[in-house]
mmCIF file of C-alpha atoms in Angstrom:
data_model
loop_
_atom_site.group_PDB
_atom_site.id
_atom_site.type_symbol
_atom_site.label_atom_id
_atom_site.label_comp_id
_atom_site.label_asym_id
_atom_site.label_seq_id
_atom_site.Cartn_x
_atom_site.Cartn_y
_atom_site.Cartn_z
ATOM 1 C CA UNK A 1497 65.435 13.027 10.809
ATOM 2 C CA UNK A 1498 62.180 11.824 10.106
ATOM 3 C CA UNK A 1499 61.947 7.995 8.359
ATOM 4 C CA UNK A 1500 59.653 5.270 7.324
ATOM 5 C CA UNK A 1501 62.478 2.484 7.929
ATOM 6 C CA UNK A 1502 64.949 1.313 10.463
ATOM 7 C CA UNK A 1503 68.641 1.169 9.310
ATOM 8 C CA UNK A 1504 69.700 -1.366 6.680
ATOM 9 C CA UNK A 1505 72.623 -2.266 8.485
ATOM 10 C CA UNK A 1506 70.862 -3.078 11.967
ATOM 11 C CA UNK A 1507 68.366 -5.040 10.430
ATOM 12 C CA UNK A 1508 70.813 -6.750 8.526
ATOM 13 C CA UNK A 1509 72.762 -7.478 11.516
ATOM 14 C CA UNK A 1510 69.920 -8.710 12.978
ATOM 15 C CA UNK A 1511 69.178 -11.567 11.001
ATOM 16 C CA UNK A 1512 72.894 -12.331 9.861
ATOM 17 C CA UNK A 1513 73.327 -12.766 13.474
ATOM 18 C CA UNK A 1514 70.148 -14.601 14.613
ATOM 19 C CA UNK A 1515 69.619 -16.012 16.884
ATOM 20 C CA UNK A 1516 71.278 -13.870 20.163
ATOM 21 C CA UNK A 1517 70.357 -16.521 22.866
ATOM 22 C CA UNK A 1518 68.782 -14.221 25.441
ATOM 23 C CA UNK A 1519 68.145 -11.631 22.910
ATOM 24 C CA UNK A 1520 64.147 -9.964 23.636
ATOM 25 C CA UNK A 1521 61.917 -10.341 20.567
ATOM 26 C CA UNK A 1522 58.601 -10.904 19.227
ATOM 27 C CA UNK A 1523 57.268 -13.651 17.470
ATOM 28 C CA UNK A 1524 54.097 -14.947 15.180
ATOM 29 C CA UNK A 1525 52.283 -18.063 15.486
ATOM 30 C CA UNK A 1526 50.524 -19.460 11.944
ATOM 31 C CA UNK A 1527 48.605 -22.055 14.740
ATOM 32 C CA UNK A 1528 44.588 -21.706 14.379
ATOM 33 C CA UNK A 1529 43.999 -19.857 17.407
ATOM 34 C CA UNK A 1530 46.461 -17.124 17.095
ATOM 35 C CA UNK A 1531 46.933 -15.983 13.482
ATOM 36 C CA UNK A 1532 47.372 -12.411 13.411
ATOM 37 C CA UNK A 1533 49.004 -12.443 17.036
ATOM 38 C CA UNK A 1534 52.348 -11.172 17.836
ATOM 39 C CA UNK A 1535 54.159 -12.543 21.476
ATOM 40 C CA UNK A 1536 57.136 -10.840 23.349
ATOM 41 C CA UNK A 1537 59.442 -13.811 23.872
ATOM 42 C CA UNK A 1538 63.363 -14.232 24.780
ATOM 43 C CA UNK A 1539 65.247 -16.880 22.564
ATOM 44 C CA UNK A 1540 66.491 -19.348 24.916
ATOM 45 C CA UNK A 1541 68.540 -21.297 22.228
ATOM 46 C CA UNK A 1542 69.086 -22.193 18.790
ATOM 47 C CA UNK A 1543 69.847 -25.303 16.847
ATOM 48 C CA UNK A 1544 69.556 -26.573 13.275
ATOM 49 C CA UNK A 1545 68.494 -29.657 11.542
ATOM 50 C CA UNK A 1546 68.498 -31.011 8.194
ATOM 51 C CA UNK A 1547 68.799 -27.791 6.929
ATOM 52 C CA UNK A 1548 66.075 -25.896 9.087
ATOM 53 C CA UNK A 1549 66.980 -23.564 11.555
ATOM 54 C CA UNK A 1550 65.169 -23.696 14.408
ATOM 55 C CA UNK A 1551 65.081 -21.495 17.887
ATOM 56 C CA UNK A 1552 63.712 -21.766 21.679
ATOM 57 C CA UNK A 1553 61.338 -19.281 23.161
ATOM 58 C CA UNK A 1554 60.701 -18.842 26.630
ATOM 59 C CA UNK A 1555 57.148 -16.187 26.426
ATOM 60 C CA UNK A 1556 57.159 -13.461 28.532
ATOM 61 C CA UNK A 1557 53.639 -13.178 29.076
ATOM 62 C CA UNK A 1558 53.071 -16.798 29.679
ATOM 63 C CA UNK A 1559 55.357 -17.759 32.587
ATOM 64 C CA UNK A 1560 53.630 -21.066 32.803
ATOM 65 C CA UNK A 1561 54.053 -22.078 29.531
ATOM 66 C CA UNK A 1562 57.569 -24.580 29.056
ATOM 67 C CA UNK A 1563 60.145 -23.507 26.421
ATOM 68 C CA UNK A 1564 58.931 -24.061 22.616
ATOM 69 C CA UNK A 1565 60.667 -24.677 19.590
ATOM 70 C CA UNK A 1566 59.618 -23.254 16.477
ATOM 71 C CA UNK A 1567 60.967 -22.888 13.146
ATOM 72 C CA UNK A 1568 62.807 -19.481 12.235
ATOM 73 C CA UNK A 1569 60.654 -19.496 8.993
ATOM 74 C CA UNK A 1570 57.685 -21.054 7.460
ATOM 75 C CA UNK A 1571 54.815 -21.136 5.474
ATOM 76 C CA UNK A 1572 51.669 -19.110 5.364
ATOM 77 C CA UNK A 1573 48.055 -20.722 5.575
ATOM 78 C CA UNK A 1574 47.205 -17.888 3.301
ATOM 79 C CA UNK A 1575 49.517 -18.531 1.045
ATOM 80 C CA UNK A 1576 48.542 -22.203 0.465
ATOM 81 C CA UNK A 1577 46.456 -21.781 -2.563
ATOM 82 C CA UNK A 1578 49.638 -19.352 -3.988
ATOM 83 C CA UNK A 1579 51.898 -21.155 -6.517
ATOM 84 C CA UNK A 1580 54.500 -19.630 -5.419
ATOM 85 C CA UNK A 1581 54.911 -20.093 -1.697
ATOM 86 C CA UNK A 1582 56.997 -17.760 0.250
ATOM 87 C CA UNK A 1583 58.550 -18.975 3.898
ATOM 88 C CA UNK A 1584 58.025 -15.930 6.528
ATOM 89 C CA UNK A 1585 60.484 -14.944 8.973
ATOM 90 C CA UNK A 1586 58.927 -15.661 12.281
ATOM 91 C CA UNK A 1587 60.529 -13.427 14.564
ATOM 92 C CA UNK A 1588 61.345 -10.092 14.612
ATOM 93 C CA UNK A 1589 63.219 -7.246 17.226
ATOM 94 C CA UNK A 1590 60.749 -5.857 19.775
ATOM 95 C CA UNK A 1591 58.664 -3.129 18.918
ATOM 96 C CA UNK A 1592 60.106 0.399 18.855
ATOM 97 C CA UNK A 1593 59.127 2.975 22.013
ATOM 98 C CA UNK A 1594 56.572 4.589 21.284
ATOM 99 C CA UNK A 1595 56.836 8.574 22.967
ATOM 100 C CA UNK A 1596 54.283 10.882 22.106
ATOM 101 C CA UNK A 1597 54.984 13.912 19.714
ATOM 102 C CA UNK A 1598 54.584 16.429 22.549
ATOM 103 C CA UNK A 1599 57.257 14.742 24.573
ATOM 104 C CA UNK A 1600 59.739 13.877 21.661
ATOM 105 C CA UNK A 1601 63.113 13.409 23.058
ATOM 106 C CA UNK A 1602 65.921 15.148 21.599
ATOM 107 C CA UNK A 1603 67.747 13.156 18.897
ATOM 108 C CA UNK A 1604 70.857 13.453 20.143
ATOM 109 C CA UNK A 1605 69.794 11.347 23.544
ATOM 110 C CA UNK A 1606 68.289 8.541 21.415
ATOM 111 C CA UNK A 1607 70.520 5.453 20.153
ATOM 112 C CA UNK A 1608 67.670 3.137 18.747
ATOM 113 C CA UNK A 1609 64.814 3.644 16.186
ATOM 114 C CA UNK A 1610 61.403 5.523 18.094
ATOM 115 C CA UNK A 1611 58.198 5.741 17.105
ATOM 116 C CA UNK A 1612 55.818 9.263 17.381
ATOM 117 C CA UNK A 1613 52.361 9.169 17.875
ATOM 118 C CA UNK A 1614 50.303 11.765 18.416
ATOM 119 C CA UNK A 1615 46.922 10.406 19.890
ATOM 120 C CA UNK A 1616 44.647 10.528 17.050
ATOM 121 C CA UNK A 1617 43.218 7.240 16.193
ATOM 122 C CA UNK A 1618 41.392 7.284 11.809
ATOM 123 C CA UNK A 1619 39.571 4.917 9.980
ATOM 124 C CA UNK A 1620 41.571 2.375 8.107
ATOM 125 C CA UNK A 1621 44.910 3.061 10.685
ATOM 126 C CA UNK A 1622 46.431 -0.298 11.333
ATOM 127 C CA UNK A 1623 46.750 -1.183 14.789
ATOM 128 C CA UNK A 1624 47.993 -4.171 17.188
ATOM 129 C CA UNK A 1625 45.287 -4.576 20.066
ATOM 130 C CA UNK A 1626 46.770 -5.872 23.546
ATOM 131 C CA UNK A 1627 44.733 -8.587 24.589
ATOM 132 C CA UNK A 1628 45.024 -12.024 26.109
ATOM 133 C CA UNK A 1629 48.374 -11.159 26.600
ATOM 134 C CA UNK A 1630 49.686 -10.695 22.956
ATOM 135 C CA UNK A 1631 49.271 -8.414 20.297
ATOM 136 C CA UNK A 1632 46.674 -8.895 17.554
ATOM 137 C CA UNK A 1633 47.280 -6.786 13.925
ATOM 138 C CA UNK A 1634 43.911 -5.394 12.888
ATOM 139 C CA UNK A 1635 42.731 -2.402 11.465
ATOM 140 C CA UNK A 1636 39.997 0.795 13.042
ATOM 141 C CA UNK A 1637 36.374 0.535 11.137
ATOM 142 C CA UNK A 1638 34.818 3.101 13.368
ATOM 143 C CA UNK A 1639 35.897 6.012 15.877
ATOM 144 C CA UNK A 1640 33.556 5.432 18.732
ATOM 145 C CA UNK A 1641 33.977 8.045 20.940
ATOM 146 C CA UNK A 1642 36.964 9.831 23.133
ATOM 147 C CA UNK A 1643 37.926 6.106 24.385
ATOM 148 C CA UNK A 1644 36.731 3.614 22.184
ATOM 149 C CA UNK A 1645 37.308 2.787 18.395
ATOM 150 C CA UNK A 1646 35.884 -0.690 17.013
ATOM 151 C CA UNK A 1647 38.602 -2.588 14.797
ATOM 152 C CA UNK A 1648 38.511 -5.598 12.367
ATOM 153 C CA UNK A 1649 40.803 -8.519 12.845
ATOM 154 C CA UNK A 1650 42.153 -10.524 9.285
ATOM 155 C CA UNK A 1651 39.816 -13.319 8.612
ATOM 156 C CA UNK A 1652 41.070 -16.552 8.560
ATOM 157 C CA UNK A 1653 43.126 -18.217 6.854
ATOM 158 C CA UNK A 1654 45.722 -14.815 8.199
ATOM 159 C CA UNK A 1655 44.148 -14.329 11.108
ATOM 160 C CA UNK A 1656 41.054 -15.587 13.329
ATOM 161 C CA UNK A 1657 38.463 -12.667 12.165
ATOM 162 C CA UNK A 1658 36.267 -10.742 14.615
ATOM 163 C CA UNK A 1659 34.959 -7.608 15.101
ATOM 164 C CA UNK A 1660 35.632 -5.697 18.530
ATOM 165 C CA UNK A 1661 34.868 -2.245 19.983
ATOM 166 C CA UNK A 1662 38.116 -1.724 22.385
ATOM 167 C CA UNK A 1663 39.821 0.823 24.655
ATOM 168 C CA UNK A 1664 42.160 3.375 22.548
ATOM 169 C CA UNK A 1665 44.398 2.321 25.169
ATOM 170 C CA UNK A 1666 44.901 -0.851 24.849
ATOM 171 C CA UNK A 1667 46.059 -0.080 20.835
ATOM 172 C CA UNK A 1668 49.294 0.891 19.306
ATOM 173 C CA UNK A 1669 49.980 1.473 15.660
ATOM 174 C CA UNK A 1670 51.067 -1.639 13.716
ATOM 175 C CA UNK A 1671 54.738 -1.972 12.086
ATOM 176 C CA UNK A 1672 56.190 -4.067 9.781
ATOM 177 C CA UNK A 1673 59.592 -5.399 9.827
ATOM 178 C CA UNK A 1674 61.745 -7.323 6.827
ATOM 179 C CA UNK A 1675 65.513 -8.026 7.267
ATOM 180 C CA UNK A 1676 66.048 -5.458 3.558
ATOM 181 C CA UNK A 1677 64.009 -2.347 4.850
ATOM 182 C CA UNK A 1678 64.003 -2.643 8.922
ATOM 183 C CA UNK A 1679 60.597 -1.141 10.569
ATOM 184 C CA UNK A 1680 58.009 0.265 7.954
ATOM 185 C CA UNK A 1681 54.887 1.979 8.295
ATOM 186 C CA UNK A 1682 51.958 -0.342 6.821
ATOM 187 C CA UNK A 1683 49.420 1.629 4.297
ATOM 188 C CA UNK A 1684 46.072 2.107 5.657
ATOM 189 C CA UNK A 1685 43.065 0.174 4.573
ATOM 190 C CA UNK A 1686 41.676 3.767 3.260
ATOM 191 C CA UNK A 1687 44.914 4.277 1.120
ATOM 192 C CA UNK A 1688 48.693 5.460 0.690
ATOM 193 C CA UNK A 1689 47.407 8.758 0.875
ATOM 194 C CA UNK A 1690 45.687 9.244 3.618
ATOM 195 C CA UNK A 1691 48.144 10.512 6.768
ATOM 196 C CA UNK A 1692 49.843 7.820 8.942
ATOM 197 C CA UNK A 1693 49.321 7.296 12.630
ATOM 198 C CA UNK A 1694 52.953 6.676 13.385
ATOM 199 C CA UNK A 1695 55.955 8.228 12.314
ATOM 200 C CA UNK A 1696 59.785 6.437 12.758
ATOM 201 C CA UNK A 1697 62.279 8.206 13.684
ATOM 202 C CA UNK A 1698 66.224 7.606 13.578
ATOM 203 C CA UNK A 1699 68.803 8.565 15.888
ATOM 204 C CA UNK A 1700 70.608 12.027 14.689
ATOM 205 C CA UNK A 1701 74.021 10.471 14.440
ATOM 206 C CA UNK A 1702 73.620 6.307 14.182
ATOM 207 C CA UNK A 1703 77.338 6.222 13.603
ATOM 208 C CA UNK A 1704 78.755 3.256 11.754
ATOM 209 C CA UNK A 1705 77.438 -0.553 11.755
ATOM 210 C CA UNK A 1706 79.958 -2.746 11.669
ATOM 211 C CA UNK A 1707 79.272 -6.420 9.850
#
C-alpha cells in the first residue's frame, strides 16, 4: 500500500521513547552556518535539566569532531519575529531507503517505511543536496541537463541561501517528519498539484505496535 506518512504508532514510539542511547538519527542545527542542514548522528546519551531535555551526539560524518550536547527542542531564527513561537524537535529517525520503482521490493520482505523514486528530477521538487558531509533542504529552479539540475537553498534566517548547479546524484527527495504524522511528502514550490518525486511506502502487514 501506497502512503504519504509513516505509522502513527512508530512515530509515536519514537519520541515517547527518546532518546535510545545508540539509536542512528539525524539532526538540525539552527547555528549560522548550517541552517537548512540535516547530520546523521548516533545519540550517545541523554540527560535533563531544569526542565530541558537535552541529548549527546557523536556525528557520523565528522569523526573528529568531540561529542555535543544539544537541546531536544528549540527555537527557530525564523520564527523570532512570530508572536507565537513554536520549539522544533531537533532530531528525527534516519531517512527512509530509498529503492528505485523498477527494483521495488516485494512488500511482504519489507519491515520499515521505503521510499520510491523513479529518477525524474521537476521544477519546484524539494530535495536534500549531499554536500560537505550533511544534507542541505532546498528546492530544483532549473533542469540542466541529463546530470545536472541547479537548486535554491532557504535564505537566511531558515537557511544560509545560495544558488548551486549540482550533480542529480548527489540529491535525494526531501521528507518531513513530526512525532503526529511520521514521514510526509513536502508540497512542491510549483504546488500541491503538481506530481511528487517520492512516494512512501508501508510494509504490507506492519503488525501491531505495542506502547
Amino acid at each position: 500500500m501506497l502512503v504519504t506518512h509513516y505509522s502513527i504508532c512508530t512515530a509515536m514510539k519514537f519520541v515517547d521513547n527518546l532518546p535510545f542511547v545508540g539509536q542512528l538519527i539525524e539532526s538540525k542545527s539552527f547555528l549560522e552556518g548550517y541552517r537548512g542542514a540535516w547530520f546523521r548522528c548516533k545519540i550517545k546519551d541523554y540527560g535533563k535539566r531544569c526542565g530541558v531535555h537535552n541529548v549527546a551526539l557523536e556525528y557520523i560524518d565528522f569523526p573528529d569532531e568531540k561529542r555535543t550536547w544539544i537541546h531536544l527542542y528549540r527555537q527557530s531564527p525564523a520564527d523570532r519575529n512570530l508572536v507565537s513561537k513554536r520549539r522544533h524537535l531537533m532530531l528525527r529517525p534516519t531517512y527512509p531507503q530509498i529503492y528505485h520503482r523498477n527494483q521495488m521490493p516485494d512488500t511482504r520482505d519489507i519491515s520499515e517505511i521505503i521510499a520510491i523514486v523513479d529518477g525524474t528530477w521537476n521544477v519546484g521538487d524539494m530535495v536534500d543536496w549531499l554536500t560537505d558531509g550533511c544534507y542541505w533542504s532546498a528546492w530544483i529552479t532549473s533542469v540542466q541537463d541529463q546530470e545536472n539540475v541547479q537548486i535554491q537553498l532557504p535564505e537566511p534566517p531558515a537557511g544560509e541561501g545560495g544558488s548551486y548547479v549540482v550533480p542529480r546524484k548527489e540529491l535525494r527527495p526531501s521528507l518531513d517528519w513530526t512525532p503526529e504524522l511520521g514521514w510526509t511528502v513536502p508540497i512542491s514550490k510549483v504546488g500541491a498539484t503538481s506530481r511528487p518525486c517520492v512516494r512512501l511506502m508501508q510494509p504490507k502487514s506492519p503488525g501491531i505496535c505495542e506502547k
